[in-house]
Short mmCIF file of C-alpha atoms in Angstrom, two decimals:
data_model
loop_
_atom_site.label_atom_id
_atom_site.label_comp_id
_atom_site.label_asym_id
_atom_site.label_seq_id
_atom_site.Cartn_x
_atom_site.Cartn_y
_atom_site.Cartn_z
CA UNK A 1 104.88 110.51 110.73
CA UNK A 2 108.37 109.55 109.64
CA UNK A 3 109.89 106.20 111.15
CA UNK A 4 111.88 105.11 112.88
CA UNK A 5 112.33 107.09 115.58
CA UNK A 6 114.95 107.65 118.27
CA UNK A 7 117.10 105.06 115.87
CA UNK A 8 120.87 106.04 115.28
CA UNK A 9 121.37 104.48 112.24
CA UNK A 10 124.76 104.88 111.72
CA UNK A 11 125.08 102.57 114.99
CA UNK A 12 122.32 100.28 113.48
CA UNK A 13 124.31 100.15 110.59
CA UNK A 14 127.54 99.26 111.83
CA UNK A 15 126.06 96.75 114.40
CA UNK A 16 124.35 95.21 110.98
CA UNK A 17 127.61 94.68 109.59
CA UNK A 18 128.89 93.43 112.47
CA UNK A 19 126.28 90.57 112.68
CA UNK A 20 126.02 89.46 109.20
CA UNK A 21 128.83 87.38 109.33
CA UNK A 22 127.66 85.10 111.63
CA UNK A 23 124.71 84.73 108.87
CA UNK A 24 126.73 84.72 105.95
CA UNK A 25 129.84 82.14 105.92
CA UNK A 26 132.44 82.69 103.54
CA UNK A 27 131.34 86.20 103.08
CA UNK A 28 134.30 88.89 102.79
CA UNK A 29 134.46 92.32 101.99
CA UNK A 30 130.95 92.88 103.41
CA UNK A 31 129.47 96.33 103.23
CA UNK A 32 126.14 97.65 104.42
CA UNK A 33 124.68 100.42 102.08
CA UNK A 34 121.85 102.81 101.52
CA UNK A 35 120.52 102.43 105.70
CA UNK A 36 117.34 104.28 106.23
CA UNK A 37 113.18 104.33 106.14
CA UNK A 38 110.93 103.07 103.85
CA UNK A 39 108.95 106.25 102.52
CA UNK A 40 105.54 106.35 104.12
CA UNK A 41 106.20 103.59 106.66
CA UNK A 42 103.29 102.76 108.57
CA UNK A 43 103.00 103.52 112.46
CA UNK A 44 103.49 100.35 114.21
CA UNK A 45 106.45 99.13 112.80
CA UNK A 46 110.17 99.95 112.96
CA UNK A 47 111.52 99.34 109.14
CA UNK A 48 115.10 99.54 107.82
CA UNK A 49 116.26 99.07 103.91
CA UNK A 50 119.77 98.58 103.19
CA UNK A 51 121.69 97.15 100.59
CA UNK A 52 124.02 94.36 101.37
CA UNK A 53 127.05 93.60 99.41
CA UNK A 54 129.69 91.15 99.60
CA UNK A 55 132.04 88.66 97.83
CA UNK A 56 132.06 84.97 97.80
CA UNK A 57 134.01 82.36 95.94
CA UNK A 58 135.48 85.22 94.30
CA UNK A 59 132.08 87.10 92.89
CA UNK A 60 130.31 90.16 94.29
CA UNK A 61 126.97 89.49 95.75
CA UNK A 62 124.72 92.13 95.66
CA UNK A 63 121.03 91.67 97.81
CA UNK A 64 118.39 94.21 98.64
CA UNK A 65 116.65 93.32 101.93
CA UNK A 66 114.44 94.97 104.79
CA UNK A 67 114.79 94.83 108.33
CA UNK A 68 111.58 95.03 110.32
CA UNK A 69 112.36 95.20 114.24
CA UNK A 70 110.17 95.57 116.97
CA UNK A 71 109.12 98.69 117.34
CA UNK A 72 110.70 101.02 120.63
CA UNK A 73 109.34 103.85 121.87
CA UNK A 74 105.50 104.33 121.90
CA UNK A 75 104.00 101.42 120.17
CA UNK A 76 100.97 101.04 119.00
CA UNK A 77 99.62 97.57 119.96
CA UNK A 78 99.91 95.96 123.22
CA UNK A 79 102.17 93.23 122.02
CA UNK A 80 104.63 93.15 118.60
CA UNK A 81 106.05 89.62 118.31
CA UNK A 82 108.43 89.69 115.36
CA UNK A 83 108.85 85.52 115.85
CA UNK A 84 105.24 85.44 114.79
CA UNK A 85 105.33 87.43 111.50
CA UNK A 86 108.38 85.86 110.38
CA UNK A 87 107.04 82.45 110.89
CA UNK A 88 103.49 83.20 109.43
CA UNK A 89 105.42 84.49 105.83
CA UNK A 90 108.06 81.86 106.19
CA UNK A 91 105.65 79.29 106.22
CA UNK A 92 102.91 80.66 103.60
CA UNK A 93 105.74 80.86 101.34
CA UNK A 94 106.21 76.83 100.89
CA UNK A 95 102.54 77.53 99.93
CA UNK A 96 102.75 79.84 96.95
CA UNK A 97 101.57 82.67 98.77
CA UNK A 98 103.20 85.95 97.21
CA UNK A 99 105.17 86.76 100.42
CA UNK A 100 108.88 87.99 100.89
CA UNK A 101 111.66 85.45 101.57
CA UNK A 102 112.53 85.14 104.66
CA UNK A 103 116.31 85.01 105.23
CA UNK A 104 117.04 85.50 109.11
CA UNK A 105 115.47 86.05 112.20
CA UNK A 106 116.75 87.20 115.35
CA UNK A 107 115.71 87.05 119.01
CA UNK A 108 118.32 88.51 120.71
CA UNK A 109 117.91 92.28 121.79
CA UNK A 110 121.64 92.84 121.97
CA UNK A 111 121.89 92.95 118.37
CA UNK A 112 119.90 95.83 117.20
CA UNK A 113 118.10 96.72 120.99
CA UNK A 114 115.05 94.37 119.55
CA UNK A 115 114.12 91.37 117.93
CA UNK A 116 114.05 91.85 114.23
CA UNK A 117 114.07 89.62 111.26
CA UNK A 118 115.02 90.58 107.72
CA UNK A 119 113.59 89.21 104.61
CA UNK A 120 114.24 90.19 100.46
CA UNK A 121 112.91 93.58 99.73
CA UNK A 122 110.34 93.70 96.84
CA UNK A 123 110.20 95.99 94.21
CA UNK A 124 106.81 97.52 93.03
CA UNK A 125 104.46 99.46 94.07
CA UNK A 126 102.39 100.03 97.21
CA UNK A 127 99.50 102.37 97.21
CA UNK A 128 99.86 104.83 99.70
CA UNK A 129 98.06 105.58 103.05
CA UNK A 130 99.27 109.11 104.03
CA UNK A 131 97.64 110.93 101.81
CA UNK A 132 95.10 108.06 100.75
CA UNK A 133 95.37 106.78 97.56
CA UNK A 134 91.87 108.01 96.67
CA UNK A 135 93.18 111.51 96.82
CA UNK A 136 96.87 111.47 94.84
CA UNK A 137 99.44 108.99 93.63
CA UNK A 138 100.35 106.49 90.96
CA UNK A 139 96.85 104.41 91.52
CA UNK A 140 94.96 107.88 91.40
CA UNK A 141 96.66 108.40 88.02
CA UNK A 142 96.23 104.72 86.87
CA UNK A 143 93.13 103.50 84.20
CA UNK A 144 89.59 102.47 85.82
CA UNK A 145 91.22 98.38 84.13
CA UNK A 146 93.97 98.59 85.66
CA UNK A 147 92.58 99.80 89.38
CA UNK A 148 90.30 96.99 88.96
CA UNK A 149 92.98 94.71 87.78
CA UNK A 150 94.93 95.40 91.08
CA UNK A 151 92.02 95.08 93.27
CA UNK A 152 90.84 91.40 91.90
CA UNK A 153 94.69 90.37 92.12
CA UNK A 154 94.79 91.44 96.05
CA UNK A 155 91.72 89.72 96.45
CA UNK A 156 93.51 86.30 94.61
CA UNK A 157 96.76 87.10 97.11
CA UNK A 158 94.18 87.24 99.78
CA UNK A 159 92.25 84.10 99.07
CA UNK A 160 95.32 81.95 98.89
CA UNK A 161 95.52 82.50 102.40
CA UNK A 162 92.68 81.50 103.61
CA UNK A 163 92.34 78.18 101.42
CA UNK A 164 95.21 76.98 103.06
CA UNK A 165 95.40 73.98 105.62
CA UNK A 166 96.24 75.93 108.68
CA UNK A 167 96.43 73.15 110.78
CA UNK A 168 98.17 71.09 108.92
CA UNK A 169 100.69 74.26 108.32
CA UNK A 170 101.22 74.45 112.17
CA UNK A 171 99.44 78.16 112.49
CA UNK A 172 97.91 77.20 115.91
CA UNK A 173 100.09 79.30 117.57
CA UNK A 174 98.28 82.38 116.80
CA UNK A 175 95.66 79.96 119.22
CA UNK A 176 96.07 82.78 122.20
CA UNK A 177 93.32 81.52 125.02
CA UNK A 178 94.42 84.32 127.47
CA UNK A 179 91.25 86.10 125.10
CA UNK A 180 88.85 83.59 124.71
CA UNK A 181 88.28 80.30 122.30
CA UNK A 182 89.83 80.32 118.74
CA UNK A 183 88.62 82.33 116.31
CA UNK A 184 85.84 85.58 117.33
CA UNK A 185 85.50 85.35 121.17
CA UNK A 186 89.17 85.61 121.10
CA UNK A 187 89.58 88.67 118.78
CA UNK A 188 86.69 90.22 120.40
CA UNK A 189 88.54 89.29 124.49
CA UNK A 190 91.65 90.86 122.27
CA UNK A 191 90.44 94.45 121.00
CA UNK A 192 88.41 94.74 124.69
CA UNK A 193 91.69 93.76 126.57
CA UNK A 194 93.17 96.99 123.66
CA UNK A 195 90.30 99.20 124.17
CA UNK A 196 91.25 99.18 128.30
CA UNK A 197 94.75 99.52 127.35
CA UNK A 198 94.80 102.34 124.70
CA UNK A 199 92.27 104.49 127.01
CA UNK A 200 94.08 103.81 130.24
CA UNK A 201 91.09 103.49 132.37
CA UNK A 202 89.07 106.21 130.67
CA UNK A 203 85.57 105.61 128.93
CA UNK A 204 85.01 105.55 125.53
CA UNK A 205 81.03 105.09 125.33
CA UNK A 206 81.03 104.78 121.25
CA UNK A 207 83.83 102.32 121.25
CA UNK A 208 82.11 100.04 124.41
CA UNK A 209 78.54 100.34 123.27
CA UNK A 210 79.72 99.11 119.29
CA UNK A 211 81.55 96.09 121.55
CA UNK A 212 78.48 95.56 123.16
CA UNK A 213 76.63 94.92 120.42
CA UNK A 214 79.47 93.09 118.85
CA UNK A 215 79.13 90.50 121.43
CA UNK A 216 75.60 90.23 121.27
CA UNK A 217 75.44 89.89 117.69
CA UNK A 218 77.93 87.48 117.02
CA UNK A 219 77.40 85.01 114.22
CA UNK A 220 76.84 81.37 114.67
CA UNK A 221 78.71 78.23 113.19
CA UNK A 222 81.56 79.91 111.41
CA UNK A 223 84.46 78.15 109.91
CA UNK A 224 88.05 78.90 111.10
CA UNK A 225 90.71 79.62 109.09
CA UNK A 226 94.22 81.39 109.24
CA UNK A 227 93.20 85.45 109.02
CA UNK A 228 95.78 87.98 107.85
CA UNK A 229 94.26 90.29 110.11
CA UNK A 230 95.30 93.99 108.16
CA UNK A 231 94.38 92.71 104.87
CA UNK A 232 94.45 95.68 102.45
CA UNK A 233 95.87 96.82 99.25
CA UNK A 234 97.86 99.35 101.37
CA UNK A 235 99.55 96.23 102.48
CA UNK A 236 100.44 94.82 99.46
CA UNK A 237 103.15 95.25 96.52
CA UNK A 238 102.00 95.38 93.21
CA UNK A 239 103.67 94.90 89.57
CA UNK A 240 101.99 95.92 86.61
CA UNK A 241 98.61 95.60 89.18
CA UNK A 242 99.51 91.96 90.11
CA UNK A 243 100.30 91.28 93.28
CA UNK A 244 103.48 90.22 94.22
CA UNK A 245 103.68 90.48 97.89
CA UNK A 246 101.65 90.40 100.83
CA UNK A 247 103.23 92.40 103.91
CA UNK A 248 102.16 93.34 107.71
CA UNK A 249 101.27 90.14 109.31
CA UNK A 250 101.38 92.16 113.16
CA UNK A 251 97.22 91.14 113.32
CA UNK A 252 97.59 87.76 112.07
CA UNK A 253 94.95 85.34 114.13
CA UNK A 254 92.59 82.63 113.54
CA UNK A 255 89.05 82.88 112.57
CA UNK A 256 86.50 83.21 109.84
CA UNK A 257 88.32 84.81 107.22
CA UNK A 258 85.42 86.99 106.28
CA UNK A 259 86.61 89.27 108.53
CA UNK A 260 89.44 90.01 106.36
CA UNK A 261 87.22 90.34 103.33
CA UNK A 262 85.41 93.52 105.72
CA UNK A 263 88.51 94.86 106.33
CA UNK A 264 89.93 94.53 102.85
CA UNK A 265 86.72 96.77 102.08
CA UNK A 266 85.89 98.66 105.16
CA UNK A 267 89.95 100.30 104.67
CA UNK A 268 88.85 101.57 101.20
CA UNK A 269 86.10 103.00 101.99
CA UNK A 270 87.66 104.71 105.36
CA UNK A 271 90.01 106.19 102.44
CA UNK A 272 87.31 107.54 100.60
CA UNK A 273 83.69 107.94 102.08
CA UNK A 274 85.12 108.65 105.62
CA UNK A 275 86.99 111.32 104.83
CA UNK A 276 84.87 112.94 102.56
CA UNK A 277 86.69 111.63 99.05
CA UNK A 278 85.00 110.37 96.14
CA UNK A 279 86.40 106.61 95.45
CA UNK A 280 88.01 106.04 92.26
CA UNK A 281 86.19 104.95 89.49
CA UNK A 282 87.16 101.29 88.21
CA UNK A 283 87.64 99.33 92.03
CA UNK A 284 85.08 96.98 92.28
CA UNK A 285 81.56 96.97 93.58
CA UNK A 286 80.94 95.62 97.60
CA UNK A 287 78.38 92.95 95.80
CA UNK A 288 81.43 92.18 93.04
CA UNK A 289 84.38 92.06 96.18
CA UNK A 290 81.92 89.58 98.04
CA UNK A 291 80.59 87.79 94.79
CA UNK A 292 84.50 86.74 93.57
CA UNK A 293 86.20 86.60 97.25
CA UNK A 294 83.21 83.39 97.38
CA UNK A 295 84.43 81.91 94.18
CA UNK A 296 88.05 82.14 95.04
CA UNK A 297 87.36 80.37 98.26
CA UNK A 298 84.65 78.45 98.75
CA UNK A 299 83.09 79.89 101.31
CA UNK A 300 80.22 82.36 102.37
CA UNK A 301 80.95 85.69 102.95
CA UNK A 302 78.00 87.59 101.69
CA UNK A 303 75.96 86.24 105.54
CA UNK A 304 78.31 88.06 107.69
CA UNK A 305 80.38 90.38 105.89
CA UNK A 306 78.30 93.54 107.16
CA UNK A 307 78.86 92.11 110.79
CA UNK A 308 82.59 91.94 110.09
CA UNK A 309 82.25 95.46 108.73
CA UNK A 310 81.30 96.93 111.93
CA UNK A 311 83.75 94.71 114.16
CA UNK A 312 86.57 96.27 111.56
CA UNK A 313 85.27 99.53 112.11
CA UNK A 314 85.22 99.27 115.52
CA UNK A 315 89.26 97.81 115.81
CA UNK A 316 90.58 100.85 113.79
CA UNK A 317 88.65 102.91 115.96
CA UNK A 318 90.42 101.06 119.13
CA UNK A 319 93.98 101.47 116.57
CA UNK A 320 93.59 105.17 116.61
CA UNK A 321 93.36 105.45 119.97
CA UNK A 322 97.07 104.70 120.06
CA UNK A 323 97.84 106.33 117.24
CA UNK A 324 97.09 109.34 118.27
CA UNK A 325 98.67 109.31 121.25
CA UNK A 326 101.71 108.18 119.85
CA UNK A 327 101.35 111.53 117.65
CA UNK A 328 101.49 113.28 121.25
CA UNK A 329 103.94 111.10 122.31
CA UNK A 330 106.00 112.45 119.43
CA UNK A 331 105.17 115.85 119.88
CA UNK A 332 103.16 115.85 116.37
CA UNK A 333 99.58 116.46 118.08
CA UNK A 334 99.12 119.04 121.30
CA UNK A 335 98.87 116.59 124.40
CA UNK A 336 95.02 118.25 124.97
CA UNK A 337 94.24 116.90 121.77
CA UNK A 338 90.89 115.07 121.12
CA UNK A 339 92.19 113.55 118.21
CA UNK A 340 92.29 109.76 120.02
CA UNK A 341 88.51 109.61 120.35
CA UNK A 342 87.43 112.29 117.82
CA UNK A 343 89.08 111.37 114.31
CA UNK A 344 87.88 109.96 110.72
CA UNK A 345 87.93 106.40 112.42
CA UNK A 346 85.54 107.30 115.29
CA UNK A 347 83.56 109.66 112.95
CA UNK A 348 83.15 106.30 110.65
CA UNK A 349 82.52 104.17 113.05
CA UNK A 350 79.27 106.11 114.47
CA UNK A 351 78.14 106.47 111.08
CA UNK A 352 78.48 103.43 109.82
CA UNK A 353 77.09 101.42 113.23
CA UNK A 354 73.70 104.07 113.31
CA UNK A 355 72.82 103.27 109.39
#
């Protein structure tokens, strides 16, 4: 589905132009160039590239940068705060995290109709979600070395982030009590508060019975650290299979961080085994993931990593739910589609939750 939608980018782009100034003193002869999409954009967000060009003290300036804005229309998730993401990577980036600079942020709606923030755009390469990078693309035509290569440096990007002093960094504002105490009661308040939401009302007996058992299952004792939230390779930029960049910060929270290690693993194999592909050869084992995600960071993930499995099963499941009806929304699905409680993510999820 191609983003954005319902944006007039010429308007956007003049607008742009219009407010860089105010951002960039001294700058003259400002133009804003090559406005549009990123190329397989994902469904929650509202992305712009452009090219921004200038001169200053007499020498052109040339910088490539993205725009990310919160999303109009039919969103996705109940609440999109752009403030959040831009502090999360503006502060992980004092730590050596491989983030994008952050250059501006801004709250007013008059600008662009939303909040948005814009930050240095990246080059490398991202593998791809629609198709899945199991079936075709550059990782599908890379060596089993270097897909493992990739993987492992993900999994380094990934670690960095949850070694870090989160406190200390100021990341208790993802601390959101309206859903419970820090850390799994409060994701687990947030996706039930979603699954109500998403379904307007209407049951979903898979999706409540797997949040039953979530809730009765939970583990005990677990250590709390800052979570990425949508940690996956489909989220990252690579170069030469390094990482350099670690994007999509909309699910950032607090908690035990194996719950990104699931997800980092649970995605990849919803990209393969749930839709019926076989996964590449080279990406590392589950026991090899789990064995050098531990040695990165200290900490246990082996004890509740199939627990975390389940709850990240579960939240895409809740994540579809909106996605499909923003396909309807769009005009993309028929509206008497069952595509929003029948789909790969559902399928997965019963599968994976009966053994």
């Amino acid at each position: 589905m191609p983003q954005p939608h319902e944006r007039d980018l010429e308007k956007t782009r003049a607008d742009l132009a219009a407010w860089l100034p105010s951002r960039l003193a001294g700058a003259s002869n400002l133009e804003v160039r090559s406005l549009g999409g990123p190329e397989n954009t994902g469904f929650s967000s509202d992305t712009l590239m452009y090219d921004l060009n200038w001169t200053e003290n007499g020498a052109h300036r040339h910088e490539p940068v993205v725009v990310r804005l919160r999303p109009g229309g039919y969103q996705v998730f109940p609440e999109y705060d752009i403030t959040i993401q831009y502090r999360c990577m503006d502060i992980l980036r004092t730590q050596g995290v491989p983030v994008p600079k952050m250059m501006w942020l801004e709250e007013d709606e008059s600008v662009l109709g939303a909040p948005f923030y814009v930050m240095e755009r990246l080059d490398g390469d991202i593998p791809p979600d629609r198709p899945p990078y199991h079936m075709e693309g550059w990782l599908l035509d890379s060596t089993p070395d270097q897909r493992r290569t990739l993987w492992m440096s993900g999994l380094e990007a990934m670690a960095q982030i949850h070694t870090c002093d989160w406190k200390a960094l100021g990341f208790d504002f993802l601390d959101d009590r309206r859903y419970g105490a820090v850390g799994l009661d409060q994701q687990l308040g947030y996706y039930e508060y979603f699954l109500g939401w998403a379904m307007e009302g209407k049951p979903f007996p898979l999706a409540e019975k797997v949040l039953a058992w979530l809730r009765a299952n939970k583990p005990v004792d677990e250590p709390t650290r800052l979570c990425w939230g949508d940690s996956r390779i489909g989220n990252q930029i690579f170069r030469d299979y390094q990482c350099v960049a670690v994007l999509d910060w909309e699910m950032a929270t607090l908690g035990n961080p194996a719950r990104d290690l699931a997800w980092y693993m649970y995605l990849d194999r919803h990209h393969s085994e749930g839709i019926g592909v076989e996964r590449m050869a080279g990406l590392p084992t589950r026991e090899e993931t789990v064995r050098y995600w531990e040695s990165l960071t200290g900490l246990d993930g082996a004890s509740t990593v199939d627990y975390y499995e389940i709850f990240s099963a579960f939240c895409f499941t809740v994540i579809m739910i909106r996605v499909a009806k923003q396909m309807k929304y769009y005009e993309l699905l028929p509206e008497d589609s069952d595509f929003d409680v029948n789909n790969t993510a559902s399928g997965f999820l019963e599968r994976i939750f009966n053994g």
